[in-house]
Amino acid sequence: MSALYGTYARSGLAFERGEGMRLYDQHGREYLDFHSGVAVNALGHGDPHLVGALKAAADKVWHTANTFTIPEQERLARRLVDATFADAVFFTNSGAEALECAIKTARHHFFAKGQPDRYEIIAFTGSFHGRTLGTIAAAGNPDYLEGFGPPVPGFKHAHPGDLEAVKALITPQTCAILIEPVQGEGGATAMSNEFLQGLRALCDAHGMLLILDEVQCGFGRTGRFFAFEWAGITPDIVAVAKAIGGGFPLGACLARGEVAASMVPGTHGSTYGGNPLASAVGNAVLDRILAPGFIEHVEAMGQRLAWHLQQLAQKYPEQVLELRGKGLLAGIRIAPPVRDVVTRLRDDHGLLAMSAGDNVLRLLPPLIVTEADIEEAIGRIGAVFEAIGTGSTAAATAE
Ligand SMILES: *Cc1c(COP(=O)(O)O)cnc(C)c1O
């Protein structure tokens, strides 16, 4: 009997070591990782550059506090600013905290401009922004709000893709629009360029801020550093986490200078955010992701994955209902229960994949994936579809 909270339906599987795309369990069995600890292990397992950076940092000062200067954190922020739209960065330990900072930054920006009533944010159904009280209210998923008292006020929700519905929700109180350019948990759903451009235009027309949650889709995963780049838009605030630390807990809120300007001493803080260990690893991750050719590799592998998924869809039309996602955040909406497919892939075929909303099989390989890995994964998924057979959806056991 575990002494842990029962918040996860955990598998008994425990991994002992990892190397690149592969993980090994306590019995030495090998698994191909198309899960990446939920899009975190962007550089796979045991990357020597990351391991070296963490070991070197461990020999120095582990922790001070954000009231002192942390040189590695300064350097990471400068590099993120130089590489992106942002002028200022606040570091956190997680995605939800990065979103909390994004929401507070947007609200405080208008407070400082003498508009304290302008705090409402328009967000979207099917989104996921984390598990804090603020972020469950922001996402508005009733399953995650139930039982936790009154939701934090100030969030309204529209259906993603429906620009008219967004327009209808705008009031003088609206301060921002918050969206994942590619919904992860919700079902690997990519927003169209036109929709994101439409949101940007609405924000411009109404003096609102555009906040993007790139915790899952950012940091290279779609074949661009940020997923919003595909739409050619510039956001005001972006929340990142997951891949930014490559497995070390780290997140960040990036903002344009004018937007971040009101976040003065006393408005926000974090004991650990961007501490020396996290920042050292963050810099090492950035070394790899910004290296010439890295993002181009991700884009190419995203295209190969999409091509192989199309072949799979043609071969198994009974099982594959729809292909979704962008780059290496790919989804297959399937007919058989996705939990059963995920379990079979893991236990019978040694492939780690994930589920997402809408009965979607979600593939999130480390960004170092090769086409040979992709072919291997697609082969294993095909084998599960073969085993399940046609028309036997009901026979697949629901967990
Ligand atoms: C995972 C995730 C979060 C929350 O990140 P945590 O580190 O679990 O707090 C927020 N937004 C998106 C899009 C995510 O995928």
Coordinates of C-alpha atoms and ligand atoms in Angstrom, one line a residue:
M1 CA 0.0 0.0 0.0
S2 CA 1.5 3.3 -1.1
A3 CA 1.9 6.1 1.4
L4 CA 1.3 8.7 -1.3
Y5 CA -1.9 10.6 -2.0
G6 CA -4.0 8.6 -4.4
T7 CA -4.1 11.5 -7.0
Y8 CA -2.7 9.3 -9.7
A9 CA -3.8 5.9 -11.1
R10 CA -0.1 4.8 -11.1
S11 CA 1.3 1.9 -12.9
G12 CA 3.7 -0.3 -10.9
L13 CA 6.4 0.3 -13.5
A14 CA 9.5 2.0 -12.2
F15 CA 12.4 3.1 -14.4
E16 CA 16.0 2.6 -13.3
R17 CA 18.0 4.2 -16.1
G18 CA 17.6 6.1 -19.3
E19 CA 19.6 6.7 -22.4
G20 CA 18.5 9.0 -25.2
M21 CA 15.1 7.8 -26.5
R22 CA 15.1 4.7 -24.3
L23 CA 14.2 3.9 -20.7
Y24 CA 14.9 0.7 -18.7
D25 CA 12.8 -0.7 -15.9
Q26 CA 13.8 -2.5 -12.8
H27 CA 14.0 -5.8 -14.7
G28 CA 16.2 -4.4 -17.5
R29 CA 13.3 -4.3 -20.0
E30 CA 13.7 -1.6 -22.6
Y31 CA 11.0 1.0 -23.5
L32 CA 10.9 3.4 -26.4
D33 CA 9.9 6.8 -25.0
F34 CA 7.2 8.7 -26.9
H35 CA 5.9 10.2 -23.6
S36 CA 8.9 12.3 -22.4
G37 CA 7.5 12.6 -18.9
V38 CA 4.7 14.7 -20.5
A39 CA 6.9 16.7 -23.0
V40 CA 9.6 17.4 -20.4
N41 CA 12.5 15.3 -21.5
A42 CA 13.1 17.3 -24.7
L43 CA 16.7 16.0 -24.9
G44 CA 15.8 12.5 -23.9
H45 CA 17.5 10.8 -21.0
G46 CA 21.0 11.1 -19.7
D47 CA 22.1 13.9 -22.1
P48 CA 25.8 14.3 -21.2
H49 CA 25.7 18.1 -21.6
L50 CA 22.8 18.4 -19.2
V51 CA 24.2 15.9 -16.7
G52 CA 27.5 17.8 -16.8
A53 CA 25.9 21.1 -16.2
L54 CA 23.9 19.8 -13.2
K55 CA 27.0 18.1 -11.7
A56 CA 29.1 21.2 -12.1
A57 CA 26.3 23.4 -10.5
A58 CA 26.0 20.9 -7.6
D59 CA 29.7 21.6 -6.7
K60 CA 28.9 25.3 -6.4
V61 CA 26.2 27.1 -4.4
W62 CA 22.9 25.2 -4.5
H63 CA 20.6 27.9 -3.4
T64 CA 20.6 31.5 -2.3
A65 CA 17.4 33.5 -2.7
N66 CA 16.0 35.8 -5.3
T67 CA 17.0 38.9 -3.2
F68 CA 20.5 38.2 -4.3
T69 CA 21.9 38.2 -7.9
I70 CA 22.0 34.7 -9.4
P71 CA 24.4 34.9 -12.3
E72 CA 23.2 31.7 -14.1
Q73 CA 19.6 33.0 -13.8
E74 CA 20.6 36.5 -15.2
R75 CA 22.3 34.7 -18.1
L76 CA 19.3 32.4 -18.9
A77 CA 16.9 35.4 -18.8
R78 CA 19.2 37.4 -21.1
R79 CA 19.4 34.5 -23.6
L80 CA 15.7 34.0 -23.6
V81 CA 15.1 37.7 -24.2
D82 CA 17.7 37.7 -27.0
A83 CA 16.1 34.7 -28.7
T84 CA 12.4 35.7 -28.4
F85 CA 9.8 38.5 -28.4
A86 CA 10.2 39.0 -24.7
D87 CA 12.0 41.8 -22.7
A88 CA 11.7 40.4 -19.2
V89 CA 11.5 36.9 -17.6
F90 CA 10.2 35.6 -14.2
F91 CA 11.3 32.1 -13.3
T92 CA 9.1 29.5 -11.6
N93 CA 9.4 25.9 -10.7
S94 CA 6.4 24.7 -12.8
G95 CA 4.0 25.4 -15.5
A96 CA 1.1 26.3 -13.3
E97 CA 3.2 28.9 -11.5
A98 CA 4.3 30.3 -14.9
L99 CA 0.6 30.7 -15.7
E100 CA -0.1 32.3 -12.3
C101 CA 2.6 34.9 -13.0
A102 CA 1.2 35.5 -16.5
I103 CA -2.3 36.1 -15.1
K104 CA -1.0 38.3 -12.3
T105 CA 1.1 40.3 -14.8
A106 CA -1.8 40.9 -17.1
R107 CA -4.1 42.0 -14.3
H108 CA -1.5 44.1 -12.6
H109 CA -0.6 45.9 -15.8
F110 CA -4.1 47.4 -16.0
F111 CA -4.3 48.0 -12.2
A112 CA -1.1 50.1 -12.6
K113 CA -2.7 52.0 -15.4
G114 CA -5.6 53.0 -13.1
Q115 CA -8.0 50.3 -14.4
P116 CA -8.3 48.0 -11.4
D117 CA -11.7 46.6 -12.7
R118 CA -10.1 45.3 -15.8
Y119 CA -9.2 41.8 -14.7
E120 CA -11.3 39.5 -16.8
I121 CA -9.6 37.0 -19.0
I122 CA -11.1 35.1 -21.9
A123 CA -9.9 31.5 -22.0
F124 CA -11.0 28.4 -23.9
T125 CA -12.9 25.1 -23.3
G126 CA -10.7 22.0 -23.6
S127 CA -7.6 23.9 -22.3
F128 CA -5.3 22.9 -19.4
H129 CA -3.3 25.4 -17.5
G130 CA -2.3 23.6 -14.3
R131 CA -3.8 22.5 -11.0
T132 CA -3.6 25.6 -8.8
L133 CA -6.8 27.3 -7.8
G134 CA -6.1 30.1 -10.3
T135 CA -5.2 27.8 -13.2
I136 CA -8.2 25.4 -12.8
A137 CA -10.4 28.5 -12.9
A138 CA -8.6 29.7 -16.0
A139 CA -9.1 26.4 -17.8
G140 CA -12.6 26.1 -16.6
N141 CA -12.7 22.3 -16.8
P142 CA -15.6 21.3 -14.5
D143 CA -14.0 18.0 -13.7
Y144 CA -11.0 19.7 -12.1
L145 CA -13.0 22.5 -10.4
E146 CA -15.6 20.3 -8.7
G147 CA -15.2 20.0 -4.9
F148 CA -12.8 22.8 -4.5
G149 CA -15.1 25.6 -3.5
P150 CA -15.8 28.7 -5.5
P151 CA -13.6 29.1 -8.6
V152 CA -11.3 32.1 -8.7
P153 CA -13.4 34.8 -10.5
G154 CA -12.5 36.6 -13.6
F155 CA -12.4 33.9 -16.3
K156 CA -14.9 33.4 -19.2
H157 CA -14.7 30.6 -21.7
A158 CA -15.2 30.3 -25.5
H159 CA -15.0 27.4 -27.8
P160 CA -11.5 27.3 -29.5
G161 CA -11.7 28.4 -33.1
D162 CA -14.9 30.4 -32.6
L163 CA -13.8 34.1 -33.0
E164 CA -17.4 35.4 -32.9
A165 CA -17.9 33.7 -29.5
V166 CA -14.7 35.4 -28.2
K167 CA -15.9 38.8 -29.5
A168 CA -19.2 38.3 -27.7
L169 CA -17.4 37.8 -24.4
I170 CA -15.4 41.1 -24.6
T171 CA -16.5 43.7 -22.1
P172 CA -14.8 46.9 -20.7
Q173 CA -13.5 44.5 -17.9
T174 CA -11.6 42.2 -20.3
C175 CA -7.9 42.5 -19.9
A176 CA -6.5 39.5 -21.8
I177 CA -7.1 36.4 -23.9
L178 CA -5.3 33.3 -22.8
I179 CA -4.8 30.3 -25.1
E180 CA -2.6 27.2 -25.8
P181 CA -1.6 27.5 -29.5
V182 CA -1.7 23.7 -29.4
Q183 CA -3.9 22.2 -26.7
G184 CA -2.0 19.4 -25.1
E185 CA -4.1 17.6 -22.4
G186 CA -7.4 18.6 -24.2
G187 CA -6.7 16.4 -27.2
A188 CA -3.5 17.6 -29.1
T189 CA -5.6 20.2 -30.9
A190 CA -3.7 22.8 -32.9
M191 CA -5.3 26.2 -33.3
S192 CA -5.3 27.5 -36.9
N193 CA -3.1 30.4 -37.9
E194 CA -6.1 32.4 -38.8
F195 CA -7.7 31.9 -35.4
L196 CA -4.5 33.0 -33.6
Q197 CA -4.2 36.0 -35.9
G198 CA -7.8 36.8 -35.2
L199 CA -7.2 36.8 -31.5
R200 CA -4.2 39.0 -31.9
A201 CA -6.3 41.5 -33.9
L202 CA -9.1 41.5 -31.3
C203 CA -6.5 42.2 -28.6
D204 CA -5.1 45.1 -30.6
A205 CA -8.5 46.5 -31.4
H206 CA -9.6 46.4 -27.7
G207 CA -6.3 47.2 -26.0
M208 CA -6.2 43.7 -24.4
L209 CA -3.1 41.5 -23.9
L210 CA -2.5 38.1 -25.6
I211 CA -1.3 35.5 -23.2
L212 CA -0.1 32.2 -24.6
D213 CA 0.4 29.0 -22.7
E214 CA 3.3 27.3 -24.4
V215 CA 4.1 25.1 -21.4
Q216 CA 3.7 21.9 -23.6
C217 CA 3.9 23.2 -27.2
G218 CA 6.8 25.6 -26.7
F219 CA 10.6 25.2 -26.6
G220 CA 10.9 23.7 -30.0
R221 CA 8.3 20.9 -29.9
T222 CA 6.3 22.0 -33.0
G223 CA 9.3 22.7 -35.1
R224 CA 9.6 26.4 -34.2
F225 CA 11.0 27.7 -30.9
F226 CA 7.5 28.8 -30.0
A227 CA 4.3 27.4 -31.6
F228 CA 2.9 30.9 -32.1
E229 CA 5.7 31.6 -34.7
W230 CA 3.7 29.5 -37.2
A231 CA 1.0 32.1 -37.1
G232 CA 3.4 35.0 -37.5
I233 CA 1.9 36.8 -34.4
T234 CA 3.6 38.4 -31.4
P235 CA 2.1 37.7 -28.0
D236 CA 2.4 40.0 -24.9
I237 CA 3.0 37.3 -22.3
V238 CA 4.1 33.6 -22.7
A239 CA 4.2 30.9 -20.0
V240 CA 6.7 28.1 -20.5
A241 CA 7.9 25.1 -18.4
K242 CA 8.2 21.4 -19.1
A243 CA 11.0 21.2 -21.8
I244 CA 12.7 24.4 -20.5
G245 CA 14.4 22.4 -17.7
G246 CA 14.7 19.1 -19.6
G247 CA 13.6 17.2 -16.4
F248 CA 14.8 19.7 -13.8
P249 CA 11.8 21.6 -12.3
L250 CA 11.8 25.0 -14.1
G251 CA 9.3 27.3 -15.6
A252 CA 9.2 30.9 -16.8
C253 CA 6.8 33.7 -17.6
L254 CA 8.1 35.9 -20.5
A255 CA 6.7 39.3 -21.2
R256 CA 7.1 42.4 -23.3
G257 CA 8.9 45.2 -21.3
E258 CA 5.9 47.5 -21.1
V259 CA 3.7 44.7 -19.8
A260 CA 6.2 43.5 -17.2
A261 CA 7.0 47.0 -16.0
S262 CA 4.4 47.2 -13.2
M263 CA 5.7 44.0 -11.6
V264 CA 7.9 45.9 -9.1
P265 CA 9.3 44.7 -5.7
G266 CA 6.5 43.2 -3.6
T267 CA 4.2 42.3 -6.4
H268 CA 5.3 38.7 -6.9
G269 CA 7.9 36.2 -5.8
S270 CA 9.2 32.6 -5.6
T271 CA 11.6 31.1 -3.2
Y272 CA 13.1 28.6 -5.6
G273 CA 12.2 30.0 -9.0
G274 CA 15.3 30.1 -11.2
N275 CA 17.7 28.9 -8.4
P276 CA 21.3 28.2 -9.3
L277 CA 20.7 24.5 -10.1
A278 CA 17.6 25.1 -12.2
S279 CA 19.2 27.9 -14.1
A280 CA 22.4 26.0 -14.8
V281 CA 20.3 23.2 -16.3
G282 CA 18.1 25.7 -18.1
N283 CA 21.2 27.2 -19.8
A284 CA 22.4 23.8 -20.8
V285 CA 19.0 22.9 -22.4
L286 CA 19.1 26.2 -24.3
D287 CA 22.6 25.5 -25.5
R288 CA 21.2 22.4 -27.2
I289 CA 17.9 23.7 -28.4
L290 CA 19.4 26.9 -29.9
A291 CA 22.3 25.0 -31.5
P292 CA 22.3 25.3 -35.3
G293 CA 20.1 22.7 -36.9
F294 CA 18.3 21.5 -33.7
I295 CA 14.9 23.1 -34.4
E296 CA 15.2 22.2 -38.1
H297 CA 15.6 18.6 -37.0
V298 CA 12.5 18.8 -34.9
E299 CA 10.6 20.3 -37.9
A300 CA 11.8 17.5 -40.2
M301 CA 10.9 14.8 -37.7
G302 CA 7.5 16.4 -37.2
Q303 CA 6.9 16.1 -40.9
R304 CA 8.1 12.5 -41.0
L305 CA 5.9 11.6 -38.0
A306 CA 2.9 13.2 -39.7
W307 CA 3.6 11.2 -42.9
H308 CA 3.9 7.9 -41.1
L309 CA 0.7 8.7 -39.2
Q310 CA -1.1 9.3 -42.4
Q311 CA 0.1 5.8 -43.6
L312 CA -1.1 4.3 -40.4
A313 CA -4.5 6.1 -40.8
Q314 CA -4.9 4.6 -44.3
K315 CA -4.0 1.2 -43.1
Y316 CA -6.3 1.2 -40.1
P317 CA -9.3 3.3 -41.1
E318 CA -11.5 1.5 -38.5
Q319 CA -9.2 2.6 -35.6
V320 CA -7.9 6.0 -36.7
L321 CA -10.6 8.6 -36.7
E322 CA -8.6 11.8 -37.0
L323 CA -5.0 13.0 -37.0
R324 CA -4.2 16.0 -34.8
G325 CA -1.5 18.2 -33.4
K326 CA 1.6 19.9 -34.7
G327 CA 5.2 18.8 -35.1
L328 CA 6.2 16.4 -32.2
L329 CA 3.0 17.1 -30.3
A330 CA 1.0 14.6 -32.3
G331 CA -2.4 13.1 -31.6
I332 CA -4.5 10.3 -33.1
R333 CA -8.1 10.3 -32.2
I334 CA -8.9 6.6 -32.2
A335 CA -12.0 4.3 -32.0
P336 CA -10.8 1.8 -29.3
P337 CA -10.5 3.2 -25.7
V338 CA -7.3 5.1 -25.6
R339 CA -6.4 3.9 -22.0
D340 CA -6.5 0.3 -23.3
V341 CA -4.2 1.2 -26.2
V342 CA -1.8 3.0 -24.0
T343 CA -1.6 0.0 -21.7
R344 CA -1.1 -2.5 -24.5
L345 CA 1.6 -0.3 -26.1
R346 CA 3.5 -0.2 -22.8
D347 CA 3.0 -3.7 -21.6
D348 CA 3.0 -5.7 -24.8
H349 CA 5.2 -3.6 -27.1
G350 CA 7.5 -1.5 -24.8
L351 CA 6.3 1.8 -26.2
L352 CA 5.5 4.7 -23.8
A353 CA 2.8 7.0 -25.2
M354 CA 0.0 9.1 -23.5
S355 CA -3.7 9.7 -23.7
A356 CA -5.3 13.1 -24.1
G357 CA -8.9 14.3 -24.1
D358 CA -11.3 13.1 -26.8
N359 CA -9.9 9.6 -26.8
V360 CA -6.7 10.8 -28.4
L361 CA -3.5 8.8 -28.4
R362 CA -0.8 11.5 -27.8
L363 CA 2.7 11.1 -29.0
L364 CA 5.4 13.4 -27.4
P365 CA 8.8 11.9 -28.2
P366 CA 12.0 13.7 -27.0
L367 CA 13.0 16.2 -29.7
I368 CA 16.1 14.1 -30.5
V369 CA 13.9 11.4 -32.0
T370 CA 15.1 9.9 -35.3
E371 CA 13.0 8.6 -38.2
A372 CA 14.0 5.0 -37.3
D373 CA 12.5 5.6 -33.8
I374 CA 9.4 7.0 -35.5
E375 CA 9.1 3.9 -37.7
E376 CA 9.6 1.7 -34.7
A377 CA 6.8 3.4 -32.7
I378 CA 4.4 3.4 -35.7
G379 CA 5.0 -0.3 -36.1
R380 CA 4.2 -1.0 -32.5
I381 CA 1.0 1.1 -32.7
G382 CA 0.0 -0.8 -35.8
A383 CA 0.6 -4.1 -33.9
V384 CA -1.8 -3.0 -31.2
F385 CA -4.4 -2.0 -33.8
E386 CA -3.9 -5.5 -35.4
A387 CA -4.3 -7.2 -32.0
I388 CA -7.5 -5.3 -31.2
G389 CA -8.8 -6.1 -34.7
T390 CA -11.7 -4.5 -36.5
G391 CA -15.1 -4.0 -34.9
S392 CA -13.9 -5.2 -31.5
T393 CA -14.0 -1.8 -29.8
A394 CA -16.3 -3.1 -27.2
A395 CA -14.0 -6.0 -26.4
A396 CA -11.2 -3.6 -25.4
T397 CA -11.3 -3.5 -21.6
A398 CA -12.0 -0.1 -20.1
E399 CA -9.6 0.5 -17.1
Ligands
LIG1 C1 1.6 20.7 -18.0 C2 0.9 22.0 -18.3 C3 0.7 23.0 -17.4 C4 1.0 22.8 -16.0 O1 2.4 22.6 -15.7 P1 2.8 22.0 -14.3 O2 4.3 22.0 -14.3 O3 2.2 20.6 -14.1 O4 2.3 22.9 -13.2 C5 0.1 24.2 -17.9 N1 -0.2 24.3 -19.2 C6 0.0 23.4 -20.1 C7 -0.4 23.6 -21.5 C8 0.5 22.1 -19.7 O5 0.7 21.2 -20.6

